[in-house]
Coordinates of C-alpha atoms in Angstrom, one line a residue:
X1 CA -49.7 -5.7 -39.0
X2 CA -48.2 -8.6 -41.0
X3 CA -49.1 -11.0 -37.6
X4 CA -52.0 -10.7 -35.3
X5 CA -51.3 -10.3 -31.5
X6 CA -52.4 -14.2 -31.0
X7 CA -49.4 -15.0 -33.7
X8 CA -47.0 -12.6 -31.7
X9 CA -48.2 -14.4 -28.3
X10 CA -47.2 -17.4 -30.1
X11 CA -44.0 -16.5 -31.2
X12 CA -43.0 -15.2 -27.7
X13 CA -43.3 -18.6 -26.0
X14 CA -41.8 -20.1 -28.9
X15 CA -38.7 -17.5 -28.6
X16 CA -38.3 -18.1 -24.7
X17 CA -35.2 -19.1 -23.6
X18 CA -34.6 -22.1 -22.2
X19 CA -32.9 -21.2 -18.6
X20 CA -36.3 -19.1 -18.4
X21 CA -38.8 -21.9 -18.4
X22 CA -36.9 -25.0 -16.5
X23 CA -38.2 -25.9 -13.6
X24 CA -36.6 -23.7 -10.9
X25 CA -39.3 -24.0 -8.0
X26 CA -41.9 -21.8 -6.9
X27 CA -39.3 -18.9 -7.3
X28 CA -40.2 -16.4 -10.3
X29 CA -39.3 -13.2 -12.3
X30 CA -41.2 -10.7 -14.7
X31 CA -39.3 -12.6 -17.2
X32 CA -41.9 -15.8 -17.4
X33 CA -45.2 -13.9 -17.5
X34 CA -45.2 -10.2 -19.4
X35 CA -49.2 -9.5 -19.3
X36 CA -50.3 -8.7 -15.8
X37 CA -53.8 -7.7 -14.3
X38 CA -54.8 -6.1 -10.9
X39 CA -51.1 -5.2 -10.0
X40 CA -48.8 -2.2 -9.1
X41 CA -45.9 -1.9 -11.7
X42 CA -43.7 -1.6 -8.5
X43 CA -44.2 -5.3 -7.4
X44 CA -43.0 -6.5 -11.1
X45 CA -39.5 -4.9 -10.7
X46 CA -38.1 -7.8 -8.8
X47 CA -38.8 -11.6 -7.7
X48 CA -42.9 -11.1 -7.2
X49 CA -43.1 -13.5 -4.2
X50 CA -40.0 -12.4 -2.4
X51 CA -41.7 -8.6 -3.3
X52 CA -44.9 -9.7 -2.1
X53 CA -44.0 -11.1 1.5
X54 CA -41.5 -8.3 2.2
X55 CA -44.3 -5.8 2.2
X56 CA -46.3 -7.4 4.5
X57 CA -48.0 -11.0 3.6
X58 CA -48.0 -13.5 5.5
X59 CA -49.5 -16.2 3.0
X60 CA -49.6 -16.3 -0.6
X61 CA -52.1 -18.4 -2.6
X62 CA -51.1 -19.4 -5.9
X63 CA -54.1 -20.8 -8.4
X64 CA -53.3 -22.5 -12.2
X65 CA -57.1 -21.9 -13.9
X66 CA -58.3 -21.6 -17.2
X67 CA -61.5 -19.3 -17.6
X68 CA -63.6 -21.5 -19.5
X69 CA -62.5 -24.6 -17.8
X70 CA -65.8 -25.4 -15.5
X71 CA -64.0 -26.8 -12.9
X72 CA -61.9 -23.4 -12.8
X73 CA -64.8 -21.6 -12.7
X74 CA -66.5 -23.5 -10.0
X75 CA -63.3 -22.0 -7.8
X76 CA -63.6 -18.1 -9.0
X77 CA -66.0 -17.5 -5.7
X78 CA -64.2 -19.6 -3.1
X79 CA -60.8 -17.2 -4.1
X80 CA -63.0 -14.0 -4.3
X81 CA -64.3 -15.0 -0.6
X82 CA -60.9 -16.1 0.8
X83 CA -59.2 -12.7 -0.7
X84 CA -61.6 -10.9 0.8
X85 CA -62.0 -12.7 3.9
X86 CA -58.0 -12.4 5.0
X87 CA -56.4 -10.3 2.5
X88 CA -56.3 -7.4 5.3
X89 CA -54.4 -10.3 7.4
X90 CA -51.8 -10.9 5.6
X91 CA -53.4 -13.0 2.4
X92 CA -52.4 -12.7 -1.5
X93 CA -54.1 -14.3 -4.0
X94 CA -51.8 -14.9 -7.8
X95 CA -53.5 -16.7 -10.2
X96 CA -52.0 -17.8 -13.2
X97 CA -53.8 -18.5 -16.5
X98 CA -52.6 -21.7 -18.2
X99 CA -55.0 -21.2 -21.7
X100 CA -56.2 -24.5 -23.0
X101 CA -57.4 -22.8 -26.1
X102 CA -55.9 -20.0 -28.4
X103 CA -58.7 -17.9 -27.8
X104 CA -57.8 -18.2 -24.1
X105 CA -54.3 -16.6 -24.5
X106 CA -55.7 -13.5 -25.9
X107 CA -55.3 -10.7 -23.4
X108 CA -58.6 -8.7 -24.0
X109 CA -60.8 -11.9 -23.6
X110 CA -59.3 -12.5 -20.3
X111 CA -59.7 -8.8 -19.0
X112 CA -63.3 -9.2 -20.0
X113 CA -63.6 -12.3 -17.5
X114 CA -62.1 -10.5 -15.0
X115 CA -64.1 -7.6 -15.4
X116 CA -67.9 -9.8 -15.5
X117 CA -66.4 -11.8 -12.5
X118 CA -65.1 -8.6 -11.0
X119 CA -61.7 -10.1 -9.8
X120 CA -59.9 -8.1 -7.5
X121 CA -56.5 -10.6 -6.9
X122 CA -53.7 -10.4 -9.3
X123 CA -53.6 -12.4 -11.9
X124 CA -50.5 -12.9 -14.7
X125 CA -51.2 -14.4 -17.9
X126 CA -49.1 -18.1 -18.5
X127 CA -49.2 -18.6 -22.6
X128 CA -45.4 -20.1 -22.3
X129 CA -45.8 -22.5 -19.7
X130 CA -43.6 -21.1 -17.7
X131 CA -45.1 -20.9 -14.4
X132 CA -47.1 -24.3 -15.2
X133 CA -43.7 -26.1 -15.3
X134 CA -42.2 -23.8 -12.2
X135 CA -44.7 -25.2 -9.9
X136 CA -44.9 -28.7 -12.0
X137 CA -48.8 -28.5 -12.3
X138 CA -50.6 -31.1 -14.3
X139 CA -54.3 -30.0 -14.2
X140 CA -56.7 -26.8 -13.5
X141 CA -57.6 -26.0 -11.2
X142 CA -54.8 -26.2 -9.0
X143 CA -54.0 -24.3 -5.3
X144 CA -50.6 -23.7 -3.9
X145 CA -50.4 -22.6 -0.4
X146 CA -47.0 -20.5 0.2
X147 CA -45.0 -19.0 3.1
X148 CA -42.1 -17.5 4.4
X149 CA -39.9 -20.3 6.4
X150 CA -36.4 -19.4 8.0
X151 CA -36.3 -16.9 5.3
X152 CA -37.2 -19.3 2.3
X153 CA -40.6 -19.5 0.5
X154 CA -42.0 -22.5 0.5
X155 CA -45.1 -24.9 -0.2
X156 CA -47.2 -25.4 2.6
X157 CA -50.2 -27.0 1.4
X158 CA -51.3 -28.0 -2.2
X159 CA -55.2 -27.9 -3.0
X160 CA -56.3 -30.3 -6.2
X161 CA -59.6 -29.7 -7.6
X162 CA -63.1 -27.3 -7.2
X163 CA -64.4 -29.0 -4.2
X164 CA -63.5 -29.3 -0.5
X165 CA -62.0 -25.8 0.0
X166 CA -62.6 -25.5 4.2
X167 CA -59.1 -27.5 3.8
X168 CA -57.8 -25.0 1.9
X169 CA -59.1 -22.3 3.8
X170 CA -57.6 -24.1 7.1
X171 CA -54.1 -23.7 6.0
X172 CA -54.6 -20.4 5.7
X173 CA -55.7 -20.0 9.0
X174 CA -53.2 -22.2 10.7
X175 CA -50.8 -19.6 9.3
X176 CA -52.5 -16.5 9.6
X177 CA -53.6 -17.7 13.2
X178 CA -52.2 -19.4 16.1
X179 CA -54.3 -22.0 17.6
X180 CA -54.8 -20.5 20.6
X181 CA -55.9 -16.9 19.7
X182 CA -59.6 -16.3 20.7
X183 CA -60.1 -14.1 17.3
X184 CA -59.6 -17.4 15.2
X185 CA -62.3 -17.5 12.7
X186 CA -64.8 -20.5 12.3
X187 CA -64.7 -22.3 9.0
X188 CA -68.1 -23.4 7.7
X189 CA -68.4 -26.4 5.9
X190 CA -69.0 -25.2 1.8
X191 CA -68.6 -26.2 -1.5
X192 CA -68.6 -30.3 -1.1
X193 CA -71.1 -31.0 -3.8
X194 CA -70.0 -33.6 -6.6
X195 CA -71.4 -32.7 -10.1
X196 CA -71.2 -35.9 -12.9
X197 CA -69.6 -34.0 -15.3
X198 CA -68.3 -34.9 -19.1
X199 CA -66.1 -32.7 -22.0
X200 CA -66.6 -33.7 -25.7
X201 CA -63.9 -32.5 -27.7
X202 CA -64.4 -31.4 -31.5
X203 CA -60.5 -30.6 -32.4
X204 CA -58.4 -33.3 -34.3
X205 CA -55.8 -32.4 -31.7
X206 CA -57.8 -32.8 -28.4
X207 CA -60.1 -36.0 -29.5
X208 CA -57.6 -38.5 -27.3
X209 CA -59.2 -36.9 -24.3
X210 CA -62.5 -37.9 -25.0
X211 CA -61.4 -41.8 -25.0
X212 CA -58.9 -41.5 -22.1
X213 CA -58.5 -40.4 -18.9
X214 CA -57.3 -37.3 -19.8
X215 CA -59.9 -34.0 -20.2
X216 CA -62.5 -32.9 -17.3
X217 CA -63.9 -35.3 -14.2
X218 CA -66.1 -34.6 -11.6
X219 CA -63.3 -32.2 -9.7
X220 CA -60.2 -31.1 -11.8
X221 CA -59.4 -31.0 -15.8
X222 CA -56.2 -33.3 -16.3
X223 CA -53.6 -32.2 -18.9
X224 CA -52.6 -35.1 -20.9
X225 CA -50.0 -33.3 -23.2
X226 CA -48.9 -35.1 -26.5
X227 CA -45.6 -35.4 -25.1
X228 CA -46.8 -36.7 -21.7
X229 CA -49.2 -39.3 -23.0
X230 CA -46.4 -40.8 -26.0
X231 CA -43.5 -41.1 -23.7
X232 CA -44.0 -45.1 -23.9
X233 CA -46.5 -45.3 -26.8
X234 CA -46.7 -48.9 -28.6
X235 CA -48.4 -49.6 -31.2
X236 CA -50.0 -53.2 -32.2
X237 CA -48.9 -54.5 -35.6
X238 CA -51.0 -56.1 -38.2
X239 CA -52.5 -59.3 -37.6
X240 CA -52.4 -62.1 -40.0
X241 CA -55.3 -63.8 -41.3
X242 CA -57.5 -60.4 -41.2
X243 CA -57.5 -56.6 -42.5
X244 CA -56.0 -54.4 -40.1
X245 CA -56.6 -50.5 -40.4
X246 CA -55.3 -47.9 -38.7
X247 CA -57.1 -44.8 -38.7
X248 CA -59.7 -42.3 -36.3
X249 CA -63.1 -41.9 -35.9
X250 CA -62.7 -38.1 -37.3
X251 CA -61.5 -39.5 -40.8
X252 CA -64.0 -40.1 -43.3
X253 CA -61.9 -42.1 -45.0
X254 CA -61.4 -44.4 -42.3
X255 CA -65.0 -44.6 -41.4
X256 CA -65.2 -45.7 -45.1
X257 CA -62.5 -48.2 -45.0
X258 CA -64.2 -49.9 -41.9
X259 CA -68.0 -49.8 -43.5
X260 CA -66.4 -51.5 -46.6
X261 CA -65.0 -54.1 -45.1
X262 CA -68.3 -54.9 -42.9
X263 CA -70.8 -54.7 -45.8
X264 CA -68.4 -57.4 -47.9
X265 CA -68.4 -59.4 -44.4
X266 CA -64.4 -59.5 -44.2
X267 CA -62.9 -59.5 -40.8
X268 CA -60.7 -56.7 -39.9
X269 CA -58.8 -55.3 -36.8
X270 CA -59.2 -51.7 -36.5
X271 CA -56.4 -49.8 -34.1
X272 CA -58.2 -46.2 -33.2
X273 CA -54.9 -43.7 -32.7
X274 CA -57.0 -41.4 -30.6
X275 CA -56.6 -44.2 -28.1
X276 CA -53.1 -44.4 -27.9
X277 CA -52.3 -40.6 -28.4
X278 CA -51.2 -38.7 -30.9
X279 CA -51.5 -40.3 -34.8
X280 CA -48.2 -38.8 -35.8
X281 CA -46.2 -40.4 -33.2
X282 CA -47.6 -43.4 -34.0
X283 CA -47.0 -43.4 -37.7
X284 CA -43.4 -42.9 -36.4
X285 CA -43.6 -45.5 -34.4
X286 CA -44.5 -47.8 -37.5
X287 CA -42.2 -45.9 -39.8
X288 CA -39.0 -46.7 -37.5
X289 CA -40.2 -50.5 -37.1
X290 CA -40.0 -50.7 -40.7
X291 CA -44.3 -51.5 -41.1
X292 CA -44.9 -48.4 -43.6
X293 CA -43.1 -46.3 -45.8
X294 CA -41.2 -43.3 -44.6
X295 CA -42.7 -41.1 -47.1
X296 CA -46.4 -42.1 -46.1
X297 CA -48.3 -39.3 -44.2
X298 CA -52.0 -39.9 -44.3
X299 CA -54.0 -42.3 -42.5
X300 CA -55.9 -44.7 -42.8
X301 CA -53.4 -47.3 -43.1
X302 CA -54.9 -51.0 -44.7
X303 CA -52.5 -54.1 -43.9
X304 CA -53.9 -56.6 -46.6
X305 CA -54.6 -60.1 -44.9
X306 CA -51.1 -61.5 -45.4
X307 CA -50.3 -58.0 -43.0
X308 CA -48.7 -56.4 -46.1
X309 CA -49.4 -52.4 -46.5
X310 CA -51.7 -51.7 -49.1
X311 CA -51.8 -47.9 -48.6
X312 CA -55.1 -46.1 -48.5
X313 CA -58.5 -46.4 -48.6
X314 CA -58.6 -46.0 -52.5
X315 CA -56.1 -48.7 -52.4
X316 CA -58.2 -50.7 -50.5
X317 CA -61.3 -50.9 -52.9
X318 CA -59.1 -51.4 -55.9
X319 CA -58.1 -54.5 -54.0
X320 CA -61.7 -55.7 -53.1
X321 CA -63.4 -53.8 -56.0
X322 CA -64.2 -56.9 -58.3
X323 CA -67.0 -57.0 -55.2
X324 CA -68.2 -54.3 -54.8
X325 CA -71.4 -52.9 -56.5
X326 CA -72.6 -49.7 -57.9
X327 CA -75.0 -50.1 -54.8
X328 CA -72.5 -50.5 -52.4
X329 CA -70.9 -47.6 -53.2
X330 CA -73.7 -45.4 -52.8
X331 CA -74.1 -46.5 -49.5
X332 CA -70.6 -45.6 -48.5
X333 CA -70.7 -42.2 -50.4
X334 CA -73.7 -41.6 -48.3
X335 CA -72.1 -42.8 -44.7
X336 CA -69.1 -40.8 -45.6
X337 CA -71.6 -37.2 -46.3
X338 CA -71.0 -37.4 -42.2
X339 CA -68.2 -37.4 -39.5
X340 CA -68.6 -38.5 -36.0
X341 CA -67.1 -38.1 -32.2
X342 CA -67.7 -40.4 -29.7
X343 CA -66.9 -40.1 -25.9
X344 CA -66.9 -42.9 -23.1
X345 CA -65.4 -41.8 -19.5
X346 CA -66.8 -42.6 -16.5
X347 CA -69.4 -44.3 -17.3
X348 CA -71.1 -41.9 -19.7
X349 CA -71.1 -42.5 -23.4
X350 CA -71.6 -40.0 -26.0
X351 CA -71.9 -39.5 -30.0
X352 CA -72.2 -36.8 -31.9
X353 CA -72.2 -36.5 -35.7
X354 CA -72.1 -33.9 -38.0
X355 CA -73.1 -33.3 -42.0
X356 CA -70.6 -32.4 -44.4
X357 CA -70.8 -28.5 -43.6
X358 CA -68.1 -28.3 -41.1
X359 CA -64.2 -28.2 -41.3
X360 CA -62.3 -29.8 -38.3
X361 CA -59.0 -27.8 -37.0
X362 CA -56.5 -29.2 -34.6
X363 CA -58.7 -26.9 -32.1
X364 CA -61.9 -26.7 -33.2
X365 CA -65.0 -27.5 -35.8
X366 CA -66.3 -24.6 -37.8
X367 CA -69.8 -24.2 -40.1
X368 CA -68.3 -23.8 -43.4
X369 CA -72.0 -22.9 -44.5
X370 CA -75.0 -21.6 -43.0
X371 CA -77.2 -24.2 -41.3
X372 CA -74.7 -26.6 -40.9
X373 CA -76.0 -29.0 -38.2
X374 CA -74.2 -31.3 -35.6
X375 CA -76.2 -33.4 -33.6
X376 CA -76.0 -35.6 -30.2
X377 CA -77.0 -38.7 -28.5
X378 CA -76.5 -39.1 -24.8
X379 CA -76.2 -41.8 -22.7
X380 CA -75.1 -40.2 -19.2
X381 CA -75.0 -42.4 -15.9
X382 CA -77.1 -40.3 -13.4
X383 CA -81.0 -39.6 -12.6
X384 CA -80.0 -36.0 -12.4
X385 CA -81.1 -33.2 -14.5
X386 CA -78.0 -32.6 -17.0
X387 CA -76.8 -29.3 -18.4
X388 CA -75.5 -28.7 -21.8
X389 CA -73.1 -26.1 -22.4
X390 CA -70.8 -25.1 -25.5
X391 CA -67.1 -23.7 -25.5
X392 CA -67.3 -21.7 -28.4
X393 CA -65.3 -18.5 -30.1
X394 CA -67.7 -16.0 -32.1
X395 CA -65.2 -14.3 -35.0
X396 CA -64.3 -10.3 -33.9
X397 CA -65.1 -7.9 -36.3
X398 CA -62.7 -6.2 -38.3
X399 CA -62.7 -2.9 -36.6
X400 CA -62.4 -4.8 -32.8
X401 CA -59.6 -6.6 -34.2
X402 CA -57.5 -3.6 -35.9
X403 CA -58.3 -2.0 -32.6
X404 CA -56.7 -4.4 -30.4
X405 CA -54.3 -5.4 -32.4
X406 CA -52.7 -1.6 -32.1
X407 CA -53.1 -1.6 -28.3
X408 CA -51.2 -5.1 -28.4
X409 CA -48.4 -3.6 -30.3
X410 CA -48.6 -0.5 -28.2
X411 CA -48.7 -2.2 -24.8
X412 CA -47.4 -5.7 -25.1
X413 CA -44.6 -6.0 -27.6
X414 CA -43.4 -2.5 -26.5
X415 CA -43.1 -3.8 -23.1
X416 CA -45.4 -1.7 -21.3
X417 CA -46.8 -5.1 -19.5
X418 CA -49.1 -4.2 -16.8
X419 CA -52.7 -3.9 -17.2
X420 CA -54.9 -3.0 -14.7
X421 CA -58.4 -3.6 -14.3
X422 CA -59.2 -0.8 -11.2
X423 CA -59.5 2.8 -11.2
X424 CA -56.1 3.5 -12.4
X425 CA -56.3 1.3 -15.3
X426 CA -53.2 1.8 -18.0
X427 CA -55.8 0.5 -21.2
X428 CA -58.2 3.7 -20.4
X429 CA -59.4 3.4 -24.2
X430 CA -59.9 0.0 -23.8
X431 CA -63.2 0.9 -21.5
X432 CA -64.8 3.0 -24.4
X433 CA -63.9 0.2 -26.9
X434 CA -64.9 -3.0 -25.9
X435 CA -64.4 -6.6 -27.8
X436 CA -67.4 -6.7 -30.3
X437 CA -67.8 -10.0 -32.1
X438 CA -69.9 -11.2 -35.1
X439 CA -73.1 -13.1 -33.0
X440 CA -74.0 -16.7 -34.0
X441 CA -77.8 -18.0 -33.3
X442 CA -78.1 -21.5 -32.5
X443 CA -81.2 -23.0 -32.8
X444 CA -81.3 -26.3 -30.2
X445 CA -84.0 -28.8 -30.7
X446 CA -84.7 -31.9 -28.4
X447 CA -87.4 -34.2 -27.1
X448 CA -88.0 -31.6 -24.1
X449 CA -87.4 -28.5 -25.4
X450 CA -86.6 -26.0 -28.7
X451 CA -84.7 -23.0 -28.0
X452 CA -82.6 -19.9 -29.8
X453 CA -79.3 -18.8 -28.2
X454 CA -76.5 -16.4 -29.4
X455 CA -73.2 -16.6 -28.8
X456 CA -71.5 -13.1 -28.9
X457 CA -68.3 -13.8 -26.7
X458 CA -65.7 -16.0 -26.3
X459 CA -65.7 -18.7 -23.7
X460 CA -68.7 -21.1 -21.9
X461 CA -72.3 -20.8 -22.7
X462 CA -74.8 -22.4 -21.5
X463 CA -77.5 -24.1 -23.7
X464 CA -80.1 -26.2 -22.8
X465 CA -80.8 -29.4 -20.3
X466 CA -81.6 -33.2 -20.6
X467 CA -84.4 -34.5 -18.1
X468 CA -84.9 -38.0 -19.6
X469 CA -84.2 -40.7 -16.9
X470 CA -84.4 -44.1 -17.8
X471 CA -83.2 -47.4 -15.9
X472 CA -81.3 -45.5 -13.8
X473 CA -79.2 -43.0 -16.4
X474 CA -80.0 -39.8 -18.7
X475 CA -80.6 -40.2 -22.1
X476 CA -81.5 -37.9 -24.7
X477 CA -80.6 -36.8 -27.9
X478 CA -80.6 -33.5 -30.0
X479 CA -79.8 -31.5 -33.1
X480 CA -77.9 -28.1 -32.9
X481 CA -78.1 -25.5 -36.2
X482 CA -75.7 -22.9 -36.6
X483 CA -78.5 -20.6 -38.6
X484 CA -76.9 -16.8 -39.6
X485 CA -73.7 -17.4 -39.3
X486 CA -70.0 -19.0 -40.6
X487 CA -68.0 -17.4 -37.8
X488 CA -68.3 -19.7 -34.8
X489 CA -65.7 -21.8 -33.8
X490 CA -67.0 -24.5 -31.4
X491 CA -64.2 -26.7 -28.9
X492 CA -65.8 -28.6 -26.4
X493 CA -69.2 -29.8 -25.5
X494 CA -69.6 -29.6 -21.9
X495 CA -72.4 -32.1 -20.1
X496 CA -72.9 -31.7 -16.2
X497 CA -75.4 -32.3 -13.4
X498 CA -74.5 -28.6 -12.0
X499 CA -77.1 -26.1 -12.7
X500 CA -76.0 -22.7 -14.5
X501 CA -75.5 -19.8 -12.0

C-alpha cells in the first residue's frame, strides 16, 4: 500500500467534515467513531445512546481514557467492577479512546489492551476528536454519568480523575435505585489513595508540558493543546543593555549560544519557548511585531545588546569571535555532543540528558545507534519508594505490518467497522496472527540496583525504583542503554509513588 493504516487514520480525521465534529452535545452517530470493540453491529445503525437506552438501560457511563495514560489505567478496574456489578440492572459502560500518541490510534494495539485487560464494555476508538469535543473533555480520565430525562439524554453526574470513585458509583445507584428499596447495595469506601506522580516528555512537540501545568498530576492527565495554550500567547521582547536569546532546552544550538555567552561573562536574557507554548507561534508573534524577519525559521534567535537581530548562533560567535579561543571552543563542541530535558511540576524537578546517538521527533526520541544512552537525575518531593516506568513503541516487523495493514484495508477503509473482541469476533485471523514487534533490551543501572528489561509491545512498562530518601525528598540518579537495538521509540518517562500491579 502506498500509505500505512496510521497514515489512512490520519487522513480520515483530517477529511472529516466539519458539521461532524462541532460540538453538538452528548448526542452521537456512527459517523464520528468508525472502529468499534465489544459491540453488536445492530446498536451502530442509529444514534448509539438513544439505541442503547431504548433496549433497556437505565444509566450509561461514558469514560475519555487513553491506554498508556497511568491515571487511565488506574480506572480500567473500578469500570470492570461497576460493569459488572449493575450491568444486569440496567448499566452500560462506552469508553472512548482519545490517543495521546500515534501508536495509540492504531487499532490492533488497542485490541491487544483490551484483550490483556479482558474488557468486556464497549469501547469506540476517538482518533478525530470527535467525541472529545461532543462532550467538551479536556483531560483523561474523564466519567460522564447519563440518563434518560422526560425523554432527553442528559448528564447527570461528571467524574474527574482515577480516584474517589464510591461518588461515582453513588450516582449510579441513586438512578438505578430508589432510596427507599431494601435491595439497595452498600458502597464500600475504595480507591482514595494519592500517588506523587510526574511525566517527562522526550518529543519536541510535547516538552511545554514538562514546564507547565499541563501533562499528568497526582489524579488526571490535562490536555493543554497548542491551540489551547497560544490563544493569548505574548512574548517578551529584547532587552537593551544585554543579549537576549530565544531558543529551548532541546536545541543544541541554543544550549551553545547560552554556554558562550557565560564562559565570556556577558549578560544575557534567555526566553525558553517551551514555557510559553509552542516556538512557532511565537516566532509569529515576533514576525507580525516586526522583531525578526519574515523569512527566518530556525531558532535560536540572538538580539545583539542594542536589541538588534543578529540571526543565529553562528552569527553570534562571528560577533564575539575576536574572544573566543581555540579552547573555548572545544569546550562548547563538547557541551553541545549532549541534549537535555528538564521537568519541574509540583514540586519535583527532573533532568535527563542524552549523547549524541538519538534523534528527537515531534513525538518521540529514538537510538540512532546501538548503545545510545540517556541518563537521569531526580529530585522527587516524597519519602516514598518511586517507580520508574517508560512509554515506549518497539518497531513491528515487516511481516506484522504487511499483515495488518491488509486487514486495515480489508476492514476499516472498506467500512466493515466493528471489531469484536468475544466469541464472535469479526478479525478471526487476527487471533492466529498477533502483533509481533522487534524487542529492545534496556540495560538500567543506578545506585540501588542494575537490571535488563525488554520491551516487545507498545505502551507502559515498568522499569525500575528509586529508594534514596534524603531531607525529606527522593533523589537518585541513573543511566538507561538501549543495547541491541535501533527500533525503540521512547515518549514519556513516567515517575510515581504507586507500585506496579
Amino acid at each position: 500500500f502506498k500509505m500505512s493504516f496510521l497514515d489512512q487514520l490520519k487522513n480520515k480525521s483530517s477529511n472529516l467534515k466539519e458539521a461532524e465534529i462541532i460540538q453538538r452535545g452528548p448526542n452521537f452517530t456512527i459517523k464520528a467513531v468508525n472502529i468499534w470493540y465489544n459491540i453488536e453491529p445492530v446498536l451502530l445503525q442509529d444514534n448509539l445512546l438513544t439505541t442503547l437506552f431504548d433496549k433497556g438501560a437505565r444509566v450509561v457511563l461514558v469514560d475519555f481514557f487513553a491506554y498508556s495514560c497511568t491515571n487511565c489505567l488506574r480506572t480500567v478496574p473500578v469500570l470492570k467492577y461497576l460493569y459488572e456489578k449493575y450491568q444486569k440492572l440496567g448499566l452500560e459502560v462506552v469508553g472512548f479512546h482519545r490517543p495521546e500518541f500515534l501508536f495509540e490510534a492504531n487499532p490492533f494495539n488497542i485490541l491487544d489492551f483490551i484483550n490483556d485487560h479482558q474488557i468486556k464494555y464497549k469501547i469506540g476508538l476517538d482518533n478525530s476528536d470527535a467525541m472529545w469535543l461532543d462532550f467538551n473533555v479536556d483531560l483523561w480520565p474523564q466519567h460522564f454519568v447519563l440518563k434518560r430525562k422526560n425523554g432527553k439524554i442528559v448528564v447527570d453526574y461528571v467524574h474527574i480523575g482515577d480516584r474517589d470513585h464510591p461518588a461515582l458509583e453513588k450516582h449510579i445507584v441513586d438512578i438505578l435505585f430508589r432510596e427507599n428499596r431494601n435491595d439497595r447495595p452498600v458502597i464500600n469506601e475504595y480507591n482514595h489513595e494519592v500517588w506523587d506522580s510526574a511525566e517527562v516528555f522526550f518529543g519536541k512537540g510535547f516538552r511545554t508540558k514538562n514546564v507547565s501545568k499541563s501533562g499528568c498530576t497526582e489524579s488526571a492527565c490535562i490536555i493543554d493543546t497548542i491551540k489551547v495554550s497560544t490563544i493569548s500567547i505574548v512574548v517578551d521582547f529584547p532587552e537593551i543593555g544585554v543579549y537576549t536569546i530565544y531558543g529551548a532546552e532541546w536545541c543544541p544550538f541554543c544550549r551553545k549560544a547560552k554556554k558562550l555567552l557565560e564562559l565570556l561573562g556577558s549578560e544575557f536574557l534567555f526566553v525558553h519557548l517551551d514555557l510559553i507554548g509552542s516556538i512557532d507561534i511565537a516566532r509569529k508573534y515576533l514576525i507580525n511585531n516586526n522583531i525578526i524577519p519574515d523569512d527566518y525559521k530556525t531558532i535560536p534567535l540572538v538580539f545583539d545588546m542594542d536589541s538588534s537581530f543578529l540571526g543565529g548562533y553562528t552569527d553570534l560567535l562571528n560577533i564575539v569571535r575576536e574572544d573566543v579561543s581555540d579552547e573555548l571552543l572545544n569546550q562548547l563542541d563538547t557541551y553541545s555532543i549532549r541534549s537535555f530535558i528538564h521537568y519541574s511540576n509540583y514540586g519535583h524537578d527532573i533532568d535527563i540528558s542524552f549523547d549524541e546517538n538519538w534523534s528527537i521527533t515531534e513525538e518521540y526520541m529514538i537510538p540512532i545507534k546501538e548503545n545510545a544512552i540517556f541518563e537521569l537525575k531526580l529530585h522527587f518531593s516524597t519519602i516514598n519508594r518511586v517507580y520508574l516506568y517508560l512509554v515506549a513503541e518497539p518497531i513491528q516487523d515487516e511481516t506484522s505490518k504487511e499483515f495488518h495493514e491488509n486487514i486495515y484495508q480489508e476492514y476499516c477503509i472498506n467500512e466493515k467497522y466493528v471489531v469484536e473482541t468475544n466469541e464472535n469476533m469479526i478479525w478471526t485471523e487476527y487471533q492466529h496472527v498477533p502483533n509481533e514487534f522487534l524487542p529492545a533490551v534496556i540495560d538500567f543501572e543506578s545506585d540501588e540496583n542494575v537490571l535488563e528489561y525488554t520491551i516487545n509491545k507498545p505502551g507502559r512498562h515498568y522499569i525500575s525504583y528509586f529508594d534514596s530518601t534524603v531531607k525529606g525528598a527522593n533523589v537518585g540518579s541513573g543511566k538507561f542503554t538501549i543495547k541491541n537495538s535501533t527500533f525503540l521509540k521512547i515518549y514519556t518517562l513516567f515517575i510515581t509513588t504507586e507500585p506496579p500491579k
